[in-house]
Amino acid sequence: MTSIEVKQNQDTACVNLHGVYYRELNTRLAELVNQGVRSLELNNACGQRYIGTSLKGDLKITINGTPGNDLGAFMDGPSITVNGNVQDCCGNTLNNGCIVVHGHGGDIFGMSARGGKLFVRDYVGYRAGIHMKAYQDKKPSLVIGNTAQDFLGEYMAGGVLVVLGLGLGENETHKANFIGTGMHGGVIYMSGKVEEHQLGKEVAIAELDETDWKTLRPLIDEFALHFGYNAEEIAARPFYKLYPKYLRPYGRMYAY
Amino acid sequence: MRDLTRVSNSHSDSKVIDACSLFGMMDTSGGRFSGADLITAIGSMHDRGNGLGGGFSAYGIYPDFADDYAFHIMFLSQQAKTETECFLESSFNLKHKEEVPTRDQQGITNPPIVWRYFASVSPEKCGKFIEEDYVVDRVMYINTCINDAFVFSSGKNMGVFKGVGYPEDIGRFFRLEEYEGYLWTTHGRFPTNTKGWWGGAHPFCLLDWTVVHNGEISSYGINKRFLEQYGYKCTMETDTEVVAYAVDLLMRKHGLSVGMAAKVLAAPLWNQIARLPEHERKIMTTLRQIYGGLLLNGPFTIIVAHTGEMIGMTDRIRLRPMVVGEYRSKLFISSEESAIRLIQPELDKVWLPVGGEPVVGSLQNPIKVQKEATAC
């Protein structure tokens, strides 16, 4: 078994992930948190999966490098900052907490999130926000700085998905197709053009009203704070919203 | 009785999670490097595999026999070896033969007898065939008519090394750190819907074409029937071989460009075609009409390689992962970014290509250093 290099100073720990297998790592991180560590710096991350999964409560984690798949899966409380890109399935079924990615995200980013917040500076791969959901006060938010690839918000059932379109030219169109396919809950706020054919059949498009801005503006402010943007400039961009035409699109399919 | 699960299943898994891993690395300036980095990279994705298959392809490794076909053949019996060698003697001009060097490696059990043969073809033996078709015909003969013999690599100045085991163990077993090539691809896990057997591991090879694949070709039946019309025999009992034969047919025999071949294998959807300008619409419609039987359905990421070129692509809606990295003249294609970063921490570019769009590294068109951010 690999011995893990840890430098601990009161409630702060610095962990070297070089050559460390994810299971040993995640066991060790849980031990550190049990000992009262509240701030973790993880260096040389390289493909270790499920970081943050089993950790709870008020805890700050900074990851330098490339963490593995399912970063923060099922996570319940901690805040993760990644200096680098994240791989597939980041924030899988996130319950509570925050993940901030200073880079781009892989496929199925924020899959099935049911609470918490996800911010990614650049773009995300296929199927970001697939089947995000919401219940009463649990309402996940996913904010993407640049753009997304196909099937953004697929089968989305709740929560808020934001695409800021930063970096797109004035008349440049998002390239994603099948946006909101199967969407039946939640809302997508977008800036940057899309054509009708890029949208899923279940999606309608509308302008934002005051209530929408009450949801969107704090997310823009938080995004700007994380990545050093000017929130006013982002908020001044033209936005539109995508919402599901039907809350139960297939409700009658098997009924008679 | 002693509870062995603490030893053999120390994390109390109720099931083994796995998915394929693939990795490709090419120096587009032609610089050669050993297989050691490939073993490290694919080994870092160990958890995606299941130990039932691993393999490598390497280009530029036989400069001393650069103009000869290098046949890698596995035998299950001495009799098969004798019979195959007689057949090779009668079909080719054999220049050199030797056992492929291996070492004892933990995790690798019951390897077959593996030999390699360097041979050229004389025009009189080809008869009515063009040379490559003659070689394909001879390879297909061994694979279908000689029991217990299997040609798993048949190109010039390249070779495939594969078997049952984890890919990093297969790599060490075949001592791949002792070879130097300018283009390597590798794969871990096992052939879809098939028992793990040595010949069935990826890469699949015909002439100098190799394919590694993550996913499942659910259109295997129609692809196989289409290819059989052109004389290809599907002998490996798994889906991926149709990709190797399809690229051989499209690119070598029918002369299609990489871009065109990609549009056959991962054709644009009809509603996308309908939105194209008239000229392109006609081309795409024609391609789909002629090569409809070669459309690959189902999830896939593939890395196709042949002399001087490495091509990575996914299915149209990217149901399997693919990450691409560039560093100076090197191109990396991987299932996970971390595998690239492990051997090349600093990259000039790293991005996720759109589904169905091929990413190509080529000796003829080396990558120039260009540091820029790339969004999709």
XYZ file of C-alpha atoms in Angstrom:
632
model
C 0.000 0.000 0.000
C 1.226 3.465 -0.880
C 2.087 5.716 2.008
C 0.506 9.086 1.499
C 2.550 12.225 2.059
C 0.531 14.578 4.291
C 1.639 17.874 5.822
C -0.747 18.849 8.577
C -0.922 22.181 10.384
C -3.800 22.570 12.836
C -6.981 22.309 10.751
C -5.158 22.503 7.410
C -3.644 19.591 5.518
C -1.619 19.425 2.342
C -1.671 16.055 0.573
C 0.559 14.859 -2.254
C -1.499 12.685 -4.604
C 1.380 11.565 -6.800
C 1.048 7.822 -7.361
C -1.744 7.464 -4.792
C -4.616 5.081 -5.543
C -8.039 6.674 -5.136
C -9.323 4.295 -2.488
C -6.390 4.820 -0.148
C -6.667 8.554 -0.799
C -10.360 8.840 -0.029
C -9.981 6.745 3.131
C -7.113 8.998 4.243
C -9.063 12.184 3.496
C -11.978 10.915 5.590
C -9.553 10.229 8.464
C -8.112 13.735 8.219
C -11.564 15.298 8.272
C -12.500 13.165 11.276
C -9.409 14.537 13.022
C -10.778 18.052 12.531
C -9.109 19.146 9.296
C -11.258 21.821 7.615
C -9.035 22.826 4.709
C -7.419 20.366 2.307
C -4.937 21.132 -0.429
C -4.531 18.208 -2.819
C -1.520 18.488 -5.105
C -0.496 16.474 -8.182
C -3.976 15.036 -8.691
C -3.919 12.633 -11.611
C -7.043 10.627 -12.256
C -8.068 9.781 -8.664
C -11.793 9.167 -8.676
C -14.608 10.114 -6.270
C -12.679 12.851 -4.451
C -15.041 14.488 -1.950
C -17.687 11.785 -2.214
C -17.641 10.646 1.379
C -16.837 14.001 2.967
C -19.412 16.103 4.760
C -19.820 19.482 6.333
C -18.016 22.795 6.149
C -14.806 21.873 4.419
C -12.655 23.556 1.780
C -10.798 21.419 -0.758
C -8.381 22.794 -3.335
C -7.244 20.405 -6.064
C -4.211 21.120 -8.225
C -3.938 18.853 -11.254
C -6.471 16.660 -13.017
C -8.843 14.836 -10.637
C -10.504 11.678 -11.919
C -14.063 10.828 -12.853
C -16.988 11.418 -10.496
C -15.349 14.293 -8.641
C -17.663 15.228 -5.753
C -20.158 12.496 -6.559
C -22.943 12.418 -3.940
C -21.025 15.108 -2.055
C -22.877 16.671 0.860
C -21.483 20.021 1.890
C -17.813 20.691 1.064
C -16.535 23.288 -1.432
C -14.085 22.083 -4.049
C -11.922 24.358 -6.188
C -10.081 22.718 -9.075
C -7.112 24.410 -10.711
C -7.252 22.429 -13.933
C -9.798 20.542 -15.999
C -12.162 17.932 -14.627
C -13.005 14.623 -16.248
C -16.364 12.934 -16.792
C -19.289 12.909 -14.399
C -18.112 15.719 -12.121
C -20.743 16.458 -9.471
C -22.676 13.247 -10.101
C -25.818 13.409 -7.901
C -24.332 16.304 -5.926
C -26.453 16.836 -2.829
C -24.945 19.928 -1.262
C -21.770 21.989 -1.551
C -19.970 23.704 -4.383
C -17.532 22.747 -7.150
C -15.586 25.467 -8.976
C -13.566 24.438 -12.025
C -10.831 26.744 -13.347
C -10.740 24.986 -16.710
C -13.199 22.879 -18.684
C -15.506 20.049 -17.673
C -15.919 16.634 -19.270
C -19.057 14.782 -20.308
C -22.166 14.461 -18.097
C -21.014 17.369 -15.937
C -23.410 17.764 -12.989
C -25.315 14.602 -13.846
C -28.428 14.120 -11.687
C -27.424 16.889 -9.311
C -30.104 17.339 -6.649
C -28.612 20.284 -4.771
C -25.486 22.398 -4.482
C -23.695 24.566 -7.022
C -21.324 23.906 -9.913
C -19.290 26.565 -11.721
C -17.045 25.923 -14.697
C -14.959 28.670 -16.252
C -14.710 27.353 -19.809
C -16.877 24.816 -21.625
C -18.386 21.451 -20.772
C -18.664 18.260 -22.819
C -21.739 16.269 -23.830
C -24.880 15.975 -21.688
C -24.041 18.578 -19.048
C -26.756 18.799 -16.412
C -28.407 15.582 -17.579
C -31.362 14.823 -15.324
C -30.704 17.545 -12.770
C -33.597 17.611 -10.375
C -35.143 19.699 -7.590
C -37.407 19.109 -4.608
C -38.730 21.792 -2.288
C -35.681 23.727 -1.024
C -33.193 21.460 -2.828
C -32.382 23.222 -6.090
C -29.060 22.675 -7.879
C -27.401 25.362 -10.010
C -24.878 24.786 -12.776
C -23.129 27.768 -14.382
C -20.986 27.396 -17.508
C -18.772 30.284 -18.582
C -18.313 29.602 -22.258
C -20.412 27.009 -24.026
C -21.553 23.390 -23.942
C -21.541 20.480 -26.324
C -24.633 18.507 -27.407
C -27.518 17.366 -25.183
C -27.115 20.172 -22.654
C -29.796 19.730 -19.969
C -30.989 16.402 -21.356
C -33.967 14.984 -19.404
C -33.624 17.931 -17.056
C -36.166 17.638 -14.276
C -35.335 20.634 -12.092
C -32.757 23.174 -11.028
C -31.065 26.018 -12.874
C -28.616 25.686 -15.723
C -26.799 28.792 -16.964
C -24.657 29.175 -20.093
C -22.995 32.590 -20.274
C -21.563 32.338 -23.779
C -18.403 34.243 -22.784
C -15.847 33.955 -25.539
C -18.426 33.600 -28.304
C -18.183 36.244 -31.007
C -20.975 38.793 -31.368
C -22.932 36.810 -33.940
C -21.491 33.426 -33.138
C -23.910 30.608 -32.426
C -23.500 27.954 -29.745
C -22.635 24.690 -31.490
C -24.601 22.402 -29.204
C -27.465 20.414 -30.688
C -30.368 18.697 -28.927
C -30.393 21.256 -26.117
C -32.940 20.296 -23.475
C -34.034 17.098 -25.191
C -36.536 15.407 -22.884
C -36.541 18.380 -20.511
C -39.526 18.370 -18.178
C -38.537 20.648 -15.317
C -36.151 23.409 -14.279
C -34.880 26.239 -16.439
C -31.897 27.024 -18.700
C -30.690 30.625 -19.003
C -28.481 31.238 -22.015
C -26.548 34.044 -23.591
C -25.255 33.622 -27.139
C -27.284 32.605 -30.164
C -28.995 29.297 -30.825
C -31.098 28.303 -33.823
C -34.486 26.664 -33.439
C -33.184 23.331 -34.783
C -30.591 23.133 -31.974
C -33.327 22.826 -29.367
C -35.043 19.654 -28.242
C -38.704 19.234 -29.128
C -39.759 19.595 -25.509
C -38.249 23.073 -25.065
C -39.773 26.523 -25.456
C -37.901 29.812 -25.557
C -38.846 33.041 -23.784
C -37.513 36.307 -22.458
C -36.541 36.648 -18.824
C -38.924 38.262 -16.374
C -38.148 39.768 -12.980
C -38.359 36.459 -11.153
C -35.874 34.942 -13.569
C -33.399 37.726 -12.913
C -33.747 37.156 -9.184
C -32.494 33.648 -9.747
C -29.912 34.443 -12.421
C -28.221 37.569 -11.072
C -26.782 36.035 -7.860
C -25.363 33.177 -9.938
C -23.700 35.648 -12.321
C -22.289 37.528 -9.327
C -20.897 34.341 -7.841
C -19.436 33.208 -11.176
C -17.745 36.609 -11.619
C -16.329 36.419 -8.104
C -14.885 32.933 -8.613
C -13.209 33.668 -11.933
C -12.477 37.394 -11.773
C -15.057 38.673 -14.263
C -17.074 41.866 -14.139
C -20.598 40.836 -13.123
C -22.193 44.000 -14.561
C -20.757 43.268 -17.991
C -22.011 39.694 -17.935
C -25.455 40.748 -16.716
C -25.656 43.317 -19.509
C -25.508 40.563 -22.130
C -28.746 39.518 -23.814
C -30.209 36.421 -22.109
C -33.120 34.186 -22.976
C -34.555 31.254 -21.129
C -35.427 27.739 -22.179
C -38.150 25.984 -20.297
C -40.074 22.746 -20.750
C -43.319 22.980 -22.677
C -44.836 20.163 -20.670
C -44.107 18.991 -17.159
C -45.210 15.456 -18.009
C -44.455 15.101 -21.738
C -44.971 11.370 -21.701
C -47.752 11.309 -19.110
C -50.313 10.056 -21.599
C -48.067 7.716 -23.499
C -48.940 4.612 -21.520
C -52.306 5.768 -20.157
C -55.691 5.298 -21.748
C -13.122 -21.985 6.524
C -10.902 -18.962 6.101
C -12.676 -15.912 4.653
C -10.759 -15.211 1.456
C -12.809 -12.214 0.405
C -10.553 -9.976 2.501
C -7.662 -11.042 0.320
C -9.234 -11.299 -3.101
C -11.852 -8.573 -2.664
C -10.392 -6.268 -0.064
C -12.830 -3.433 -0.781
C -15.921 -5.668 -0.617
C -17.039 -4.850 -4.141
C -20.395 -6.270 -5.027
C -19.501 -5.944 -8.685
C -16.470 -5.109 -10.757
C -16.832 -1.681 -12.353
C -15.148 -1.471 -15.715
C -15.141 0.305 -19.045
C -12.622 0.221 -21.841
C -9.582 2.440 -21.844
C -7.690 3.504 -24.907
C -4.674 5.663 -25.495
C -2.740 6.799 -28.540
C 0.442 8.811 -28.810
C 2.167 9.975 -31.964
C 5.153 12.151 -32.661
C 4.067 13.802 -35.899
C 7.664 14.855 -36.574
C 8.586 11.169 -36.801
C 10.667 11.027 -33.619
C 10.667 7.541 -32.141
C 10.031 6.742 -28.495
C 9.749 3.570 -26.454
C 6.602 1.823 -25.296
C 7.351 2.637 -21.649
C 5.155 5.768 -21.577
C 2.298 3.857 -23.160
C 2.487 1.199 -20.463
C 2.406 3.932 -17.797
C -0.517 5.765 -19.425
C -2.752 2.750 -20.000
C -1.751 1.329 -16.611
C -3.120 4.475 -14.952
C -6.538 3.559 -16.361
C -6.311 0.035 -14.918
C -9.714 0.384 -13.238
C -11.427 0.788 -16.599
C -10.311 -2.724 -17.593
C -11.041 -6.189 -16.315
C -7.857 -8.108 -17.079
C -9.359 -10.047 -19.961
C -7.565 -8.209 -22.724
C -4.851 -5.690 -23.428
C -2.808 -4.776 -26.444
C -0.594 -2.335 -28.270
C 0.209 -1.347 -31.817
C 3.511 0.293 -32.667
C 4.661 1.909 -35.913
C 8.266 2.343 -37.033
C 9.614 -0.419 -34.811
C 11.268 -2.579 -37.501
C 13.561 -0.228 -39.455
C 15.868 -3.145 -40.361
C 13.012 -4.797 -42.228
C 11.123 -1.641 -43.189
C 10.113 -2.911 -46.637
C 8.987 -6.376 -45.557
C 5.672 -7.487 -44.194
C 6.040 -8.276 -40.502
C 3.688 -11.123 -39.643
C 3.015 -11.630 -35.933
C 1.464 -15.058 -35.537
C 0.206 -16.912 -32.475
C 0.056 -20.704 -32.374
C -1.619 -23.064 -29.969
C 0.434 -26.064 -31.128
C 3.762 -26.902 -32.747
C 1.867 -28.602 -35.541
C 0.063 -25.359 -36.369
C 3.423 -23.593 -36.442
C 4.930 -26.138 -38.825
C 1.917 -26.043 -41.115
C 1.824 -22.207 -41.132
C 5.559 -21.945 -41.845
C 5.192 -24.265 -44.850
C 2.360 -22.078 -46.104
C 4.392 -18.883 -45.575
C 7.399 -20.406 -47.418
C 5.220 -21.211 -50.393
C 3.433 -17.845 -50.447
C 6.193 -15.332 -49.630
C 9.944 -14.782 -49.721
C 10.753 -15.291 -46.057
C 13.677 -13.102 -44.947
C 13.808 -13.728 -41.242
C 11.888 -15.444 -38.491
C 12.190 -15.387 -34.714
C 10.227 -15.925 -31.573
C 8.759 -12.669 -30.243
C 10.764 -11.953 -27.061
C 8.755 -12.095 -23.866
C 9.458 -12.199 -20.149
C 7.720 -13.937 -17.284
C 5.123 -11.531 -16.061
C 2.804 -11.765 -13.133
C -0.787 -11.724 -14.339
C -0.028 -13.315 -17.687
C -0.832 -17.017 -17.853
C -1.003 -19.597 -20.640
C 0.431 -17.478 -23.434
C 0.375 -19.038 -26.890
C 3.552 -19.549 -28.931
C 4.184 -16.162 -30.586
C 6.546 -15.782 -33.555
C 7.226 -13.101 -36.104
C 8.138 -13.484 -39.774
C 9.548 -10.849 -42.115
C 8.685 -11.508 -45.732
C 8.347 -9.878 -49.118
C 6.049 -10.703 -51.997
C 7.281 -11.426 -55.516
C 5.058 -10.266 -58.399
C 4.785 -13.764 -59.920
C 3.242 -15.094 -56.717
C 0.615 -12.350 -56.674
C -0.810 -13.441 -60.027
C -3.927 -11.436 -60.723
C -3.959 -9.861 -57.257
C -2.502 -6.501 -56.407
C 0.104 -7.012 -53.692
C -1.891 -5.887 -50.635
C -4.936 -7.901 -51.664
C -2.705 -10.941 -52.060
C -1.380 -10.460 -48.514
C -4.916 -10.040 -47.158
C -5.972 -13.215 -48.958
C -3.046 -15.201 -47.466
C -3.742 -13.825 -43.972
C -7.420 -14.720 -44.267
C -6.412 -18.207 -45.402
C -4.272 -18.846 -42.329
C -6.928 -17.427 -40.013
C -9.735 -19.519 -41.461
C -8.079 -22.702 -42.785
C -5.138 -23.525 -40.494
C -6.239 -24.699 -37.072
C -4.644 -23.124 -33.995
C -2.766 -20.460 -35.975
C -3.706 -16.816 -35.992
C -2.069 -13.874 -37.768
C -2.665 -10.831 -35.580
C -0.365 -8.338 -37.252
C 0.492 -8.081 -40.940
C 1.838 -4.633 -41.828
C 5.221 -3.248 -42.789
C 7.489 -1.704 -40.161
C 4.801 -2.001 -37.499
C 3.511 -4.592 -35.102
C 0.672 -5.517 -32.792
C 1.268 -7.085 -29.370
C -1.739 -8.316 -27.471
C -3.210 -10.961 -25.232
C -5.305 -11.818 -22.215
C -4.381 -9.762 -19.156
C -4.256 -6.162 -18.062
C -2.641 -3.985 -20.751
C 0.264 -2.861 -18.558
C 1.092 -6.528 -17.871
C 0.806 -7.400 -21.566
C 3.151 -4.501 -22.342
C 5.762 -5.756 -19.868
C 5.270 -9.348 -21.026
C 6.175 -8.330 -24.583
C 9.057 -6.085 -23.335
C 7.647 -3.090 -25.178
C 9.986 -0.671 -23.437
C 12.669 -2.182 -25.697
C 10.936 -1.064 -28.925
C 10.934 2.415 -30.420
C 8.191 3.724 -32.687
C 6.769 7.100 -33.720
C 3.135 6.079 -33.210
C 1.660 3.818 -30.550
C -1.897 2.940 -29.619
C -3.080 0.788 -26.749
C -6.257 -0.614 -25.250
C -7.431 -2.222 -22.029
C -10.397 -4.409 -21.192
C -11.592 -7.102 -23.598
C -13.420 -7.678 -26.870
C -17.118 -6.913 -26.589
C -19.532 -9.832 -26.345
C -16.752 -12.389 -26.650
C -14.801 -14.648 -24.423
C -11.376 -13.196 -23.685
C -8.911 -14.928 -25.980
C -5.441 -13.883 -27.097
C -6.361 -13.137 -30.699
C -9.531 -11.344 -29.694
C -7.869 -8.564 -27.685
C -7.514 -5.127 -29.255
C -5.886 -3.786 -31.445
C -7.338 -5.443 -34.526
C -5.018 -5.374 -37.467
C -5.090 -5.938 -41.210
C -2.057 -4.969 -43.272
C -0.822 -1.888 -41.438
C -4.290 -0.774 -40.329
C -5.026 -1.104 -36.632
C -8.067 -0.242 -34.582
C -8.628 0.075 -30.862
C -12.181 0.618 -29.750
C -14.152 1.529 -26.646
C -17.834 0.774 -26.999
C -19.993 -1.594 -28.924
C -20.791 -1.756 -32.615
C -24.452 -2.716 -32.528
C -24.606 -2.622 -36.341
C -22.070 -5.493 -36.505
C -24.447 -7.768 -38.458
C -25.106 -5.397 -41.348
C -21.481 -4.171 -41.394
C -20.261 -7.780 -41.592
C -22.625 -8.624 -44.457
C -21.553 -5.495 -46.354
C -17.839 -6.304 -45.926
C -18.299 -9.941 -46.891
C -19.443 -8.751 -50.319
C -15.914 -7.373 -50.737
C -14.215 -10.598 -49.639
C -13.460 -9.768 -46.018
C -13.892 -12.667 -43.628
C -14.909 -11.838 -40.089
C -13.018 -14.410 -38.042
C -12.395 -12.793 -34.671
C -15.836 -13.254 -33.132
C -16.147 -9.654 -32.046
C -17.524 -6.361 -33.290
C -14.396 -4.238 -33.609
C -12.851 -6.131 -36.519
C -15.457 -4.653 -38.879
C -13.955 -1.225 -38.201
C -10.506 -2.421 -39.309
C -11.898 -3.915 -42.516
C -14.144 -0.898 -43.149
C -11.256 1.573 -43.023
C -9.183 -0.765 -45.215
C -11.996 -0.820 -47.787
C -12.807 2.891 -47.631
C -9.338 4.391 -47.394
C -6.972 1.904 -48.999
C -9.158 0.332 -51.676
C -11.666 3.075 -52.468
C -9.298 5.978 -51.794
C -11.587 8.036 -49.559
C -10.016 10.772 -47.433
C -10.077 10.515 -43.638
C -12.829 13.132 -43.529
C -14.994 11.253 -46.035
C -14.441 7.899 -44.349
C -15.498 9.485 -41.043
C -18.709 10.670 -42.687
C -19.414 7.073 -43.709
C -18.687 5.492 -40.316
C -20.335 8.267 -38.275
C -22.679 9.736 -40.861
C -24.387 13.057 -40.129
C -28.031 12.671 -39.131
C -30.545 13.149 -41.967
C -31.888 16.376 -40.463
C -28.320 17.746 -40.367
C -27.819 16.731 -43.992
C -31.048 18.552 -44.909
C -29.558 21.814 -43.620
C -26.325 21.570 -45.669
C -25.652 23.622 -48.813
C -26.751 21.768 -51.954
C -23.325 20.519 -53.059
C -22.431 19.061 -49.652
C -25.938 17.689 -49.250
C -25.524 15.753 -52.488
C -22.165 14.344 -51.375
C -23.491 13.269 -47.967
C -26.640 11.747 -49.465
C -24.548 9.849 -52.002
C -22.176 8.571 -49.306
C -25.078 7.339 -47.198
C -26.638 5.644 -50.224
C -23.465 3.861 -51.310
C -22.031 2.998 -47.921
C -25.178 2.708 -45.815
C -24.037 -0.740 -44.741
C -20.891 0.671 -43.173
C -22.608 3.143 -40.846
C -21.431 2.222 -37.360
C -24.285 2.292 -34.929
C -23.918 2.205 -31.188
C -21.454 3.862 -28.845
C -17.818 4.043 -29.822
C -14.526 5.811 -29.491
C -11.926 4.447 -31.898
C -8.311 5.137 -32.659
C -7.434 3.990 -36.166
C -3.792 3.993 -37.160
C -1.789 3.145 -40.247
C 1.654 4.030 -41.518
C 2.232 7.717 -40.821
C -1.227 8.533 -39.481
C -3.328 8.300 -36.310
C -7.054 9.065 -36.366
C -9.312 9.330 -33.331
C -13.077 9.722 -33.436
C -16.247 8.971 -31.527
C -19.785 8.132 -32.552
C -22.096 10.942 -33.621
C -23.448 11.651 -30.176
C -20.260 10.805 -28.264
C -21.485 8.024 -26.053
C -17.897 7.174 -25.114
C -15.192 9.548 -23.884
C -12.283 10.937 -25.879
C -9.793 13.604 -24.858
C -7.134 15.011 -27.167
C -3.898 16.703 -26.183
C -1.047 18.315 -28.059
C 2.454 19.026 -26.892
C 4.910 20.363 -29.450
C 4.827 17.819 -32.299
C 3.118 15.127 -30.229
C -0.554 14.216 -30.411
C -2.279 12.314 -27.593
C -5.702 10.660 -27.676
C -7.047 9.148 -24.479
C -10.100 8.022 -22.566
C -9.029 10.249 -19.678
C -7.010 13.470 -19.562
C -5.157 12.287 -16.458
C -3.457 9.505 -18.455
C -2.023 12.130 -20.820
C -0.963 14.423 -17.961
C 0.776 11.539 -16.219
C 3.356 11.261 -18.987
C 3.174 14.840 -20.266
C 2.128 17.202 -17.444
C 2.403 20.343 -19.559
C 0.287 20.435 -22.718
C -0.031 23.124 -25.380
C -3.667 22.252 -25.980
C -6.190 19.841 -24.549
C -9.763 19.530 -25.758
C -12.860 17.358 -26.188
C -13.632 16.882 -29.881
C -17.215 16.944 -31.125
C -18.836 13.544 -31.850
C -18.159 12.147 -35.322
C -15.371 14.624 -36.096
C -12.043 12.876 -36.712
C -8.853 14.115 -35.044
C -5.869 13.359 -37.227
C -2.147 13.236 -36.548
C -0.011 12.791 -39.632
C 3.681 12.625 -40.502
C 2.851 14.519 -43.695
C 1.351 17.368 -41.753
C 3.292 17.666 -38.488
C 1.806 19.672 -35.651
C 3.332 23.099 -35.344
C 3.649 24.523 -31.874
C 0.712 26.806 -31.313
C -0.312 27.696 -27.804
C -3.932 28.713 -27.800
C -7.062 27.986 -25.867
C -9.465 25.794 -27.784
C -13.159 25.585 -27.056
C -14.842 22.583 -28.609
